[in-house]
Amino acid sequence: MASYSFTCFLLISFLLSHSDAQPFSSSRPRGVVLPFHKDPSTLQYVTEISLGTPKVPISLVLDLGGKLAWIHCGQKQQVDSSSYQPVDCKSPQCLLASSNSVQIPQCCNKTCSISSTNTVTRPTSSGQLGSDVATVQSGYEPGQRPYLWLRGENVTARRFAFGCGTTSLNGLAKGVNGMAGLGRSGLSLVSQFSAAFHFSRKFALDFQFGNVYFGGGHYIQETLRPSFIYTPLISNPYNQDYSTDYYIGVKSIQIDGENVAIHKKLLSINRKNGVGGTKFSTLLPYTAMETSIYKAFTSLYVKRAKAMNITRVASVKPFGACFNSSTMVTSYPEGLVVPHVNLVLTNDVVWRVVGAKSSLKYVNDNELCLGFIDGGLKAGTSIIIGGHQLQDNLLEFDIPRSRVGFSQPLFQLVGPTNQLVVG
Ligand SMILES: *[C@@H]1O[C@H](CO)[C@@H](O)[C@H](O)[C@H]1NC(C)=O
Ligand SMILES: *[C@@H]1O[C@H](CO)[C@@H](O)[C@H](O)[C@H]1NC(C)=O
Ligand SMILES: *[C@@H]1O[C@H](CO)[C@@H](O)[C@H](O)[C@H]1NC(C)=O
Ligand SMILES: *[C@@H]1O[C@H](CO)[C@@H](O)[C@H](O)[C@H]1NC(C)=O
């Protein structure tokens, strides 16, 4: 049960002499690079930033649709740092916390009291909005081809705001301190870094090298990936004021060119209740589809696989269709030859679920399962594109232009080191 009691545990009331809008910084890097890794047990993506004085490394689960960063600080509701300050309830940062929120922040002894949600297991509890010095690594383009970001010196955002309270860490990767939201909100990492360092409100998720690049620019080595294909980002018309998720428009799903039979209304977002549509999530390891879509998708995939003489084997949970890999043909440069899954997007560009690597998941040495899961009949969002289908893409979220770019590898063969093999 979510607790919305805005009890204030503050012992000391800080008098903040000023409350300027922009967290200011030590220098102006072109960009910021946050490395991340995939936690092997939860399949969540975990990043680290240094916080406070003295600097303490804080591990956070990346939440692409999350509103802000929050840390489990316990009842004392503050981190052990000499530079920590509760955010004043009249400050612009507190105002930002109240937009994109069903829960309006309360004033508690002049401090901005907010609720933070563990978006994996959904407990919410109240805490305060605090701010402290965040130290991150700058990044820049070398300015000549091939474009690949380099890491620069450490830079600090002096008034990095985050939720600090009693929200449970249940369901999150072991050892993490909280979550880092990258969503459509004024307090997300992208908004705060772009305000602190004066660069554009863009970030890219590079699953291959495990980096989030903030600030925009050329991230890609052009011999490995073609340039970005863009599709508009959509906001949920029902709850655009507080939905911080990134939605895109899917028009149809095709398997080997054949359309999956889908009730069209599931693909759009219902204005009256916000249900439906397609969004991204880095918290779901596999793409989830509303039950009727999932069933139609799986049965068409199975039919196409059968036509290729791929033998089905007993299903392994949570997956609904598994296959014998020794009945699949291998070709170069495709790798295992399997049915092709394409998402046709609203502006008629195609998101390819690239080859066996993205559409299927090895469950043992000889068995591969269709790497999608049943999201249930009451799925709030019809299609949630999860980690397994995201990770072959380089994704750029361009917030000022309200679009997302994706770049898929030219070839999908996987070598023994799990690196991309270029044909
Ligand atoms: C609020 O501040 C006052 C004065 O500093 C203090 O006496 C009181 O205990 C505080 N209340 C809470 C709930 O922390
Ligand atoms: C930058 O920060 C990282 C992580 O906090 C640290 O490991 C590294 O030594 C720092 N580099 C410099 C040059 O201070
Ligand atoms: C599948 O197997 C049948 C019977 O052995 C064969 O006639 C057919 O050509 C095969 N199809 C493919 C796509 O390999
Ligand atoms: C998978 O296919 C191979 C080759 O046809 C066969 O030898 C093996 O028994 C099959 N395994 C299963 C679990 O069906």
Short mmCIF file of C-alpha atoms and ligand atoms in Angstrom, two decimals:
data_model
loop_
_atom_site.label_atom_id
_atom_site.label_comp_id
_atom_site.label_asym_id
_atom_site.label_seq_id
_atom_site.Cartn_x
_atom_site.Cartn_y
_atom_site.Cartn_z
CA MET A 1 0.00 0.00 0.00
CA ALA A 2 1.36 3.38 -0.91
CA SER A 3 1.75 5.76 1.93
CA TYR A 4 0.98 9.34 1.07
CA SER A 5 1.42 10.76 4.53
CA PHE A 6 3.62 13.76 4.31
CA THR A 7 5.07 13.45 7.77
CA CYS A 8 8.06 15.56 8.19
CA PHE A 9 11.05 14.05 9.88
CA LEU A 10 13.19 17.11 9.60
CA LEU A 11 15.12 17.88 12.74
CA ILE A 12 16.93 20.94 11.63
CA SER A 13 15.42 23.60 9.48
CA PHE A 14 17.95 25.09 7.12
CA LEU A 15 17.56 28.69 6.16
CA LEU A 16 18.36 28.87 2.52
CA SER A 17 19.60 32.29 1.64
CA HIS A 18 18.88 31.97 -2.05
CA SER A 19 16.98 29.74 -4.38
CA ASP A 20 18.28 30.34 -7.89
CA ALA A 21 16.68 28.39 -10.68
CA GLN A 22 19.76 26.87 -12.23
CA PRO A 23 21.95 24.48 -10.31
CA PHE A 24 25.34 25.87 -11.22
CA SER A 25 28.44 23.99 -12.04
CA SER A 26 32.19 24.11 -11.93
CA SER A 27 32.74 24.11 -15.68
CA ARG A 28 30.85 23.72 -18.90
CA PRO A 29 31.49 20.36 -20.50
CA ARG A 30 30.10 19.52 -23.92
CA GLY A 31 28.41 16.48 -22.45
CA VAL A 32 28.28 14.03 -19.57
CA VAL A 33 28.84 10.27 -19.75
CA LEU A 34 27.27 7.96 -17.19
CA PRO A 35 28.47 4.37 -17.47
CA PHE A 36 26.04 1.61 -16.60
CA HIS A 37 26.01 -2.18 -16.39
CA LYS A 38 23.32 -4.80 -16.51
CA ASP A 39 22.67 -6.48 -13.19
CA PRO A 40 22.79 -10.23 -13.94
CA SER A 41 20.03 -11.23 -11.55
CA THR A 42 17.37 -8.52 -12.08
CA LEU A 43 18.47 -7.55 -15.63
CA GLN A 44 18.16 -3.92 -14.51
CA TYR A 45 20.65 -1.30 -15.72
CA VAL A 46 22.66 0.15 -12.86
CA THR A 47 24.62 3.39 -12.94
CA GLU A 48 26.69 5.27 -10.40
CA ILE A 49 27.14 8.92 -9.56
CA SER A 50 29.19 10.49 -6.80
CA LEU A 51 27.21 12.54 -4.37
CA GLY A 52 27.99 14.88 -1.52
CA THR A 53 31.00 16.12 0.42
CA PRO A 54 33.03 14.00 0.85
CA LYS A 55 32.05 12.23 -2.37
CA VAL A 56 30.20 8.97 -1.90
CA PRO A 57 29.42 6.68 -4.85
CA ILE A 58 25.68 6.07 -5.13
CA SER A 59 24.31 3.18 -7.24
CA LEU A 60 21.02 3.81 -8.98
CA VAL A 61 18.78 1.71 -11.21
CA LEU A 62 18.19 3.56 -14.49
CA ASP A 63 14.51 4.21 -15.10
CA LEU A 64 13.97 5.60 -18.59
CA GLY A 65 10.45 6.84 -17.75
CA GLY A 66 11.25 7.90 -14.19
CA LYS A 67 10.54 11.38 -12.91
CA LEU A 68 13.60 12.07 -10.80
CA ALA A 69 16.42 10.43 -8.88
CA TRP A 70 15.60 9.16 -5.42
CA ILE A 71 17.67 7.57 -2.71
CA HIS A 72 16.64 5.49 0.24
CA CYS A 73 17.95 7.61 3.12
CA GLY A 74 15.79 6.08 5.85
CA GLN A 75 13.97 7.99 8.56
CA LYS A 76 16.68 10.57 9.04
CA GLN A 77 15.84 11.75 5.52
CA GLN A 78 19.23 13.09 4.65
CA VAL A 79 22.49 11.79 3.29
CA ASP A 80 25.70 12.02 5.31
CA SER A 81 27.20 14.97 3.56
CA SER A 82 28.24 18.42 4.68
CA SER A 83 26.90 19.94 1.48
CA TYR A 84 23.43 18.35 1.63
CA GLN A 85 20.55 20.82 1.77
CA PRO A 86 16.83 20.20 1.86
CA VAL A 87 15.15 22.00 -1.03
CA ASP A 88 13.12 25.03 0.08
CA CYS A 89 9.44 24.68 -0.66
CA LYS A 90 9.37 28.03 -2.43
CA SER A 91 12.25 27.14 -4.74
CA PRO A 92 11.90 26.48 -8.48
CA GLN A 93 13.08 22.91 -7.92
CA CYS A 94 10.12 22.28 -5.63
CA LEU A 95 7.84 23.77 -8.26
CA LEU A 96 9.30 21.33 -10.81
CA ALA A 97 8.54 18.48 -8.42
CA SER A 98 4.89 19.51 -8.39
CA SER A 99 4.48 19.40 -12.15
CA ASN A 100 4.33 15.84 -13.55
CA SER A 101 2.80 14.82 -10.26
CA VAL A 102 -0.51 13.67 -8.94
CA GLN A 103 0.87 14.34 -5.50
CA ILE A 104 1.47 18.01 -4.92
CA PRO A 105 4.58 18.59 -2.79
CA GLN A 106 3.80 19.86 0.66
CA CYS A 107 5.65 22.37 2.68
CA CYS A 108 7.09 20.83 5.78
CA ASN A 109 9.12 23.16 7.95
CA LYS A 110 9.92 25.12 4.75
CA THR A 111 11.18 21.95 3.12
CA CYS A 112 9.77 20.49 -0.06
CA SER A 113 8.16 17.19 0.87
CA ILE A 114 7.60 14.81 -2.03
CA SER A 115 6.75 11.18 -2.64
CA SER A 116 9.17 8.82 -4.36
CA THR A 117 8.08 5.61 -6.05
CA ASN A 118 10.01 2.40 -6.51
CA THR A 119 8.75 1.90 -10.07
CA VAL A 120 9.66 -1.81 -10.02
CA THR A 121 7.60 -3.01 -7.07
CA ARG A 122 5.60 0.23 -6.77
CA PRO A 123 5.89 1.17 -3.11
CA THR A 124 5.69 4.92 -2.71
CA SER A 125 6.57 6.84 0.37
CA SER A 126 7.09 10.38 1.35
CA GLY A 127 10.41 12.02 1.81
CA GLN A 128 12.00 15.30 1.17
CA LEU A 129 13.48 16.84 -1.90
CA GLY A 130 17.13 17.41 -1.12
CA SER A 131 20.02 18.72 -3.12
CA ASP A 132 23.72 18.10 -3.07
CA VAL A 133 26.85 18.22 -5.17
CA ALA A 134 26.82 15.53 -7.86
CA THR A 135 30.11 14.60 -9.50
CA VAL A 136 29.97 13.01 -12.93
CA GLN A 137 32.35 12.44 -15.80
CA SER A 138 32.29 14.83 -18.72
CA GLY A 139 32.35 13.56 -22.25
CA TYR A 140 33.22 15.05 -25.60
CA GLU A 141 33.59 14.19 -29.24
CA PRO A 142 37.17 14.16 -30.43
CA GLY A 143 36.01 16.26 -33.39
CA GLN A 144 37.20 13.89 -36.06
CA ARG A 145 35.99 10.58 -37.41
CA PRO A 146 35.34 7.97 -36.26
CA TYR A 147 32.96 9.59 -33.81
CA LEU A 148 33.10 7.97 -30.45
CA TRP A 149 32.75 9.88 -27.26
CA LEU A 150 35.78 10.21 -25.04
CA ARG A 151 35.68 10.60 -21.29
CA GLY A 152 36.92 13.86 -19.90
CA GLU A 153 37.50 15.32 -16.46
CA ASN A 154 35.03 15.07 -13.59
CA VAL A 155 32.54 17.90 -13.37
CA THR A 156 30.11 18.83 -10.63
CA ALA A 157 26.50 19.93 -10.58
CA ARG A 158 26.27 21.84 -7.30
CA ARG A 159 22.55 21.65 -6.69
CA PHE A 160 21.55 18.28 -7.96
CA ALA A 161 18.04 17.57 -6.62
CA PHE A 162 16.83 14.14 -5.59
CA GLY A 163 14.20 12.55 -3.43
CA CYS A 164 15.44 11.33 -0.08
CA GLY A 165 13.24 9.22 2.14
CA THR A 166 12.03 5.82 3.19
CA THR A 167 10.97 4.31 -0.15
CA SER A 168 11.73 0.59 -0.14
CA LEU A 169 14.48 -0.85 -2.33
CA ASN A 170 12.66 -4.19 -2.71
CA GLY A 171 12.90 -5.65 -6.18
CA LEU A 172 15.86 -3.51 -7.17
CA ALA A 173 19.33 -4.84 -7.98
CA LYS A 174 21.29 -5.82 -4.89
CA GLY A 175 23.35 -3.04 -3.36
CA VAL A 176 21.70 -0.09 -5.11
CA ASN A 177 20.68 3.04 -3.19
CA GLY A 178 17.72 4.11 -5.31
CA MET A 179 16.67 4.92 -8.85
CA ALA A 180 17.67 7.46 -11.49
CA GLY A 181 14.82 8.83 -13.60
CA LEU A 182 15.46 9.87 -17.19
CA GLY A 183 11.82 10.70 -17.96
CA ARG A 184 9.89 13.70 -19.26
CA SER A 185 10.23 15.90 -16.22
CA GLY A 186 12.04 18.99 -15.07
CA LEU A 187 13.90 17.04 -12.40
CA SER A 188 15.05 14.07 -14.47
CA LEU A 189 18.78 13.56 -14.93
CA VAL A 190 18.67 14.93 -18.46
CA SER A 191 16.87 18.12 -17.38
CA GLN A 192 19.14 18.71 -14.41
CA PHE A 193 22.39 18.05 -16.29
CA SER A 194 21.33 20.22 -19.23
CA ALA A 195 20.42 23.04 -16.81
CA ALA A 196 23.63 22.65 -14.80
CA PHE A 197 25.98 22.44 -17.78
CA HIS A 198 24.05 24.44 -20.36
CA PHE A 199 23.84 21.79 -23.02
CA SER A 200 20.84 20.59 -24.97
CA ARG A 201 18.17 18.41 -23.44
CA LYS A 202 19.20 15.23 -25.26
CA PHE A 203 20.56 11.94 -24.13
CA ALA A 204 21.46 8.66 -25.75
CA LEU A 205 21.40 5.15 -24.37
CA ASP A 206 24.22 3.02 -25.69
CA PHE A 207 23.56 -0.53 -24.54
CA GLN A 208 26.51 -1.95 -26.46
CA PHE A 209 29.13 0.00 -24.51
CA GLY A 210 26.96 0.64 -21.45
CA ASN A 211 26.88 4.44 -21.44
CA VAL A 212 24.30 7.16 -21.22
CA TYR A 213 25.54 10.22 -23.11
CA PHE A 214 23.96 13.52 -22.11
CA GLY A 215 24.15 16.64 -24.24
CA GLY A 216 23.81 15.44 -27.81
CA GLY A 217 26.38 15.18 -30.57
CA HIS A 218 27.76 12.38 -32.67
CA TYR A 219 27.94 9.23 -30.64
CA ILE A 220 28.31 6.64 -33.29
CA GLN A 221 31.11 5.09 -35.13
CA GLU A 222 29.68 5.17 -38.61
CA THR A 223 31.32 1.93 -39.69
CA LEU A 224 29.30 0.11 -37.02
CA ARG A 225 25.95 1.80 -37.29
CA PRO A 226 24.01 3.79 -39.82
CA SER A 227 22.71 7.21 -38.78
CA PHE A 228 19.62 7.63 -36.65
CA ILE A 229 16.10 6.96 -37.85
CA TYR A 230 13.69 9.24 -35.98
CA THR A 231 10.11 8.85 -34.88
CA PRO A 232 8.03 11.38 -32.90
CA LEU A 233 7.72 11.07 -29.15
CA ILE A 234 4.11 11.16 -28.05
CA SER A 235 2.81 12.35 -24.72
CA ASN A 236 -0.05 10.57 -23.06
CA PRO A 237 -3.06 12.85 -23.79
CA TYR A 238 -4.89 11.75 -20.65
CA ASN A 239 -2.20 12.37 -18.10
CA GLN A 240 0.41 14.39 -19.95
CA ASP A 241 0.85 16.55 -16.89
CA TYR A 242 2.21 13.74 -14.82
CA SER A 243 3.10 10.90 -17.14
CA THR A 244 6.87 11.02 -17.46
CA ASP A 245 7.11 8.02 -19.83
CA TYR A 246 8.27 8.17 -23.44
CA TYR A 247 5.63 6.90 -25.86
CA ILE A 248 5.97 6.27 -29.59
CA GLY A 249 3.33 5.40 -32.16
CA VAL A 250 3.22 1.85 -33.53
CA LYS A 251 0.96 1.39 -36.58
CA SER A 252 1.39 -2.32 -37.08
CA ILE A 253 3.57 -5.28 -36.27
CA GLN A 254 4.75 -7.46 -39.12
CA ILE A 255 6.32 -10.91 -39.07
CA ASP A 256 8.00 -11.76 -42.37
CA GLY A 257 5.89 -9.04 -43.93
CA GLU A 258 2.58 -10.38 -42.64
CA ASN A 259 0.54 -8.15 -40.29
CA VAL A 260 -0.22 -9.36 -36.77
CA ALA A 261 -4.00 -9.02 -36.25
CA ILE A 262 -4.34 -6.28 -33.62
CA HIS A 263 -7.38 -4.28 -32.51
CA LYS A 264 -6.37 -0.83 -33.75
CA LYS A 265 -7.69 0.90 -30.66
CA LEU A 266 -5.04 -0.83 -28.55
CA LEU A 267 -2.32 0.90 -30.51
CA SER A 268 -3.50 4.41 -29.68
CA ILE A 269 -3.74 6.00 -26.26
CA ASN A 270 -7.30 6.42 -24.99
CA ARG A 271 -7.87 10.11 -24.16
CA LYS A 272 -10.40 9.24 -21.47
CA ASN A 273 -8.21 6.96 -19.36
CA GLY A 274 -4.68 7.03 -20.78
CA VAL A 275 -4.75 3.29 -21.53
CA GLY A 276 -3.10 1.84 -24.64
CA GLY A 277 -0.24 2.85 -26.90
CA THR A 278 3.44 1.94 -26.86
CA LYS A 279 6.17 3.11 -24.53
CA PHE A 280 9.73 2.24 -23.59
CA SER A 281 10.92 0.79 -20.30
CA THR A 282 14.40 -0.09 -19.13
CA LEU A 283 12.85 -1.87 -16.13
CA LEU A 284 11.20 -4.65 -18.11
CA PRO A 285 13.75 -7.18 -19.36
CA TYR A 286 11.49 -8.29 -22.24
CA THR A 287 8.86 -6.48 -24.29
CA ALA A 288 5.39 -6.98 -22.82
CA MET A 289 2.27 -6.99 -24.97
CA GLU A 290 -1.37 -6.84 -23.96
CA THR A 291 -2.78 -10.41 -24.01
CA SER A 292 -4.68 -10.27 -27.32
CA ILE A 293 -1.69 -8.75 -29.12
CA TYR A 294 0.65 -11.23 -27.48
CA LYS A 295 -1.46 -14.21 -28.55
CA ALA A 296 -1.81 -13.04 -32.15
CA PHE A 297 1.90 -12.19 -32.29
CA THR A 298 3.03 -15.53 -30.86
CA SER A 299 0.76 -17.62 -33.05
CA LEU A 300 1.87 -15.84 -36.24
CA TYR A 301 5.52 -16.20 -35.21
CA VAL A 302 5.04 -19.91 -34.52
CA LYS A 303 3.35 -20.34 -37.90
CA ARG A 304 6.20 -18.57 -39.71
CA ALA A 305 8.81 -20.57 -37.78
CA LYS A 306 7.03 -23.81 -38.67
CA ALA A 307 7.13 -22.84 -42.34
CA MET A 308 10.91 -22.57 -41.95
CA ASN A 309 11.01 -26.08 -40.43
CA ILE A 310 12.00 -24.73 -37.02
CA THR A 311 10.80 -27.19 -34.38
CA ARG A 312 8.92 -26.01 -31.32
CA VAL A 313 9.88 -27.39 -27.89
CA ALA A 314 8.20 -27.14 -24.49
CA SER A 315 7.82 -23.53 -23.34
CA VAL A 316 10.02 -22.19 -20.57
CA LYS A 317 8.51 -19.52 -18.32
CA PRO A 318 7.98 -16.58 -18.66
CA PHE A 319 8.04 -17.22 -22.41
CA GLY A 320 5.20 -18.66 -24.47
CA ALA A 321 6.99 -20.19 -27.44
CA CYS A 322 10.37 -21.93 -27.53
CA PHE A 323 12.28 -23.58 -30.35
CA ASN A 324 15.02 -26.12 -30.98
CA SER A 325 18.02 -24.11 -32.13
CA SER A 326 19.56 -27.05 -34.01
CA THR A 327 16.61 -26.92 -36.40
CA MET A 328 17.54 -23.34 -37.38
CA VAL A 329 19.73 -22.58 -40.36
CA THR A 330 22.71 -20.25 -39.97
CA SER A 331 23.66 -17.80 -42.68
CA TYR A 332 26.17 -15.00 -43.00
CA PRO A 333 25.87 -12.19 -41.95
CA GLU A 334 22.43 -12.78 -40.45
CA GLY A 335 23.33 -15.53 -38.01
CA LEU A 336 20.45 -17.84 -37.09
CA VAL A 337 17.75 -17.47 -39.72
CA VAL A 338 14.45 -16.78 -37.96
CA PRO A 339 11.23 -14.93 -38.85
CA HIS A 340 11.75 -11.16 -39.16
CA VAL A 341 9.81 -8.99 -36.73
CA ASN A 342 9.20 -5.36 -37.67
CA LEU A 343 7.37 -2.60 -35.85
CA VAL A 344 5.94 -0.13 -38.36
CA LEU A 345 5.88 3.28 -36.66
CA THR A 346 3.50 6.21 -37.18
CA ASN A 347 5.77 8.08 -39.56
CA ASP A 348 6.21 4.88 -41.63
CA VAL A 349 9.72 4.17 -40.45
CA VAL A 350 10.45 0.60 -39.42
CA TRP A 351 11.93 -0.56 -36.13
CA ARG A 352 13.49 -3.93 -36.91
CA VAL A 353 13.71 -6.34 -34.03
CA VAL A 354 17.11 -7.35 -35.28
CA GLY A 355 17.52 -11.08 -35.88
CA ALA A 356 17.56 -13.95 -33.42
CA LYS A 357 19.62 -11.92 -30.96
CA SER A 358 16.80 -9.43 -30.28
CA SER A 359 13.70 -11.50 -30.96
CA LEU A 360 14.80 -14.68 -29.19
CA LYS A 361 16.46 -15.53 -25.92
CA TYR A 362 18.63 -18.58 -25.19
CA VAL A 363 17.24 -20.51 -22.22
CA ASN A 364 19.82 -23.30 -22.57
CA ASP A 365 22.39 -24.45 -25.13
CA ASN A 366 19.85 -25.76 -27.65
CA GLU A 367 16.66 -23.88 -26.92
CA LEU A 368 15.64 -20.36 -27.83
CA CYS A 369 12.41 -18.71 -26.74
CA LEU A 370 10.52 -15.85 -28.33
CA GLY A 371 11.71 -13.02 -26.05
CA PHE A 372 8.37 -11.29 -25.48
CA ILE A 373 5.97 -11.68 -22.57
CA ASP A 374 2.24 -11.48 -21.93
CA GLY A 375 1.47 -8.11 -20.35
CA GLY A 376 -2.03 -9.19 -19.28
CA LEU A 377 -5.54 -8.23 -20.37
CA LYS A 378 -5.58 -5.13 -18.22
CA ALA A 379 -2.19 -3.87 -19.36
CA GLY A 380 -2.25 -0.10 -18.93
CA THR A 381 0.04 0.30 -21.92
CA SER A 382 -0.51 -2.12 -24.82
CA ILE A 383 3.13 -2.53 -25.78
CA ILE A 384 6.05 -1.82 -23.47
CA ILE A 385 9.34 -2.19 -25.31
CA GLY A 386 11.78 -3.68 -22.81
CA GLY A 387 15.51 -4.25 -22.44
CA HIS A 388 16.05 -7.31 -24.64
CA GLN A 389 14.58 -5.53 -27.65
CA LEU A 390 16.25 -2.19 -26.83
CA GLN A 391 19.77 -3.38 -26.34
CA ASP A 392 20.89 -3.71 -29.95
CA ASN A 393 19.88 -0.13 -30.57
CA LEU A 394 21.59 3.12 -29.86
CA LEU A 395 18.67 5.32 -28.78
CA GLU A 396 18.69 9.11 -28.71
CA PHE A 397 15.96 11.01 -26.88
CA ASP A 398 15.80 14.51 -28.32
CA ILE A 399 13.41 16.31 -26.00
CA PRO A 400 13.44 19.80 -27.60
CA ARG A 401 12.41 18.25 -30.93
CA SER A 402 10.18 15.67 -29.25
CA ARG A 403 11.58 12.74 -31.15
CA VAL A 404 13.53 9.57 -30.53
CA GLY A 405 16.23 8.30 -32.85
CA PHE A 406 17.31 4.71 -33.11
CA SER A 407 20.29 3.23 -34.83
CA GLN A 408 20.48 -0.46 -35.38
CA PRO A 409 23.65 -2.43 -36.08
CA LEU A 410 24.39 -3.01 -39.77
CA PHE A 411 24.91 -6.68 -39.01
CA GLN A 412 23.64 -8.69 -36.14
CA LEU A 413 26.06 -11.59 -35.96
CA VAL A 414 27.34 -12.17 -32.49
CA GLY A 415 30.93 -13.28 -32.07
CA PRO A 416 32.36 -15.33 -29.21
CA THR A 417 33.10 -12.18 -27.16
CA ASN A 418 29.51 -10.98 -27.57
CA GLN A 419 30.80 -8.04 -29.57
CA LEU A 420 29.22 -6.90 -32.76
CA VAL A 421 30.91 -8.53 -35.73
CA VAL A 422 31.11 -6.30 -38.77
CA GLY A 423 30.72 -8.00 -42.12
C1 LIG B 1 9.64 22.10 12.56
O1 LIG B 1 10.53 23.09 13.03
C2 LIG B 1 10.30 23.50 14.36
C3 LIG B 1 11.23 24.66 14.68
O2 LIG B 1 12.52 24.42 14.16
C4 LIG B 1 10.51 22.32 15.31
O3 LIG B 1 10.24 22.68 16.64
C5 LIG B 1 9.56 21.20 14.89
O4 LIG B 1 9.80 20.04 15.66
C6 LIG B 1 9.72 20.85 13.41
N1 LIG B 1 8.70 19.90 13.02
C7 LIG B 1 8.97 18.73 12.46
C8 LIG B 1 7.80 17.86 12.16
O5 LIG B 1 10.11 18.36 12.21
C1 LIG B 2 36.40 10.97 -11.41
O1 LIG B 2 35.42 10.31 -10.67
C2 LIG B 2 35.53 8.91 -10.66
C3 LIG B 2 34.34 8.33 -9.97
O2 LIG B 2 33.97 9.10 -8.87
C4 LIG B 2 36.83 8.54 -9.97
O3 LIG B 2 36.98 7.14 -9.97
C5 LIG B 2 37.97 9.19 -10.72
O4 LIG B 2 39.18 8.93 -10.05
C6 LIG B 2 37.76 10.67 -10.84
N1 LIG B 2 38.77 11.22 -11.71
C7 LIG B 2 39.44 12.31 -11.43
C8 LIG B 2 40.43 12.78 -12.45
O5 LIG B 2 39.28 12.91 -10.38
C1 LIG B 3 10.80 -28.02 -44.78
O1 LIG B 3 10.82 -29.42 -44.86
C2 LIG B 3 10.09 -29.95 -45.95
C3 LIG B 3 10.03 -31.48 -45.80
O2 LIG B 3 11.30 -31.99 -45.46
C4 LIG B 3 10.76 -29.50 -47.24
O3 LIG B 3 10.05 -29.97 -48.35
C5 LIG B 3 10.78 -27.98 -47.29
O4 LIG B 3 11.47 -27.49 -48.41
C6 LIG B 3 11.42 -27.42 -46.04
N1 LIG B 3 11.26 -25.96 -46.01
C7 LIG B 3 12.23 -25.12 -45.76
C8 LIG B 3 11.89 -23.66 -45.78
O5 LIG B 3 13.37 -25.50 -45.51
C1 LIG B 4 16.59 -30.69 -31.64
O1 LIG B 4 16.86 -31.00 -33.00
C2 LIG B 4 17.94 -31.92 -33.15
C3 LIG B 4 18.24 -32.05 -34.66
O2 LIG B 4 17.05 -32.26 -35.39
C4 LIG B 4 17.56 -33.25 -32.49
O3 LIG B 4 18.63 -34.15 -32.59
C5 LIG B 4 17.25 -32.99 -31.01
O4 LIG B 4 16.79 -34.17 -30.40
C6 LIG B 4 16.19 -31.92 -30.88
N1 LIG B 4 16.03 -31.57 -29.48
C7 LIG B 4 14.81 -31.43 -28.93
C8 LIG B 4 14.80 -31.06 -27.46
O5 LIG B 4 13.78 -31.59 -29.54
#
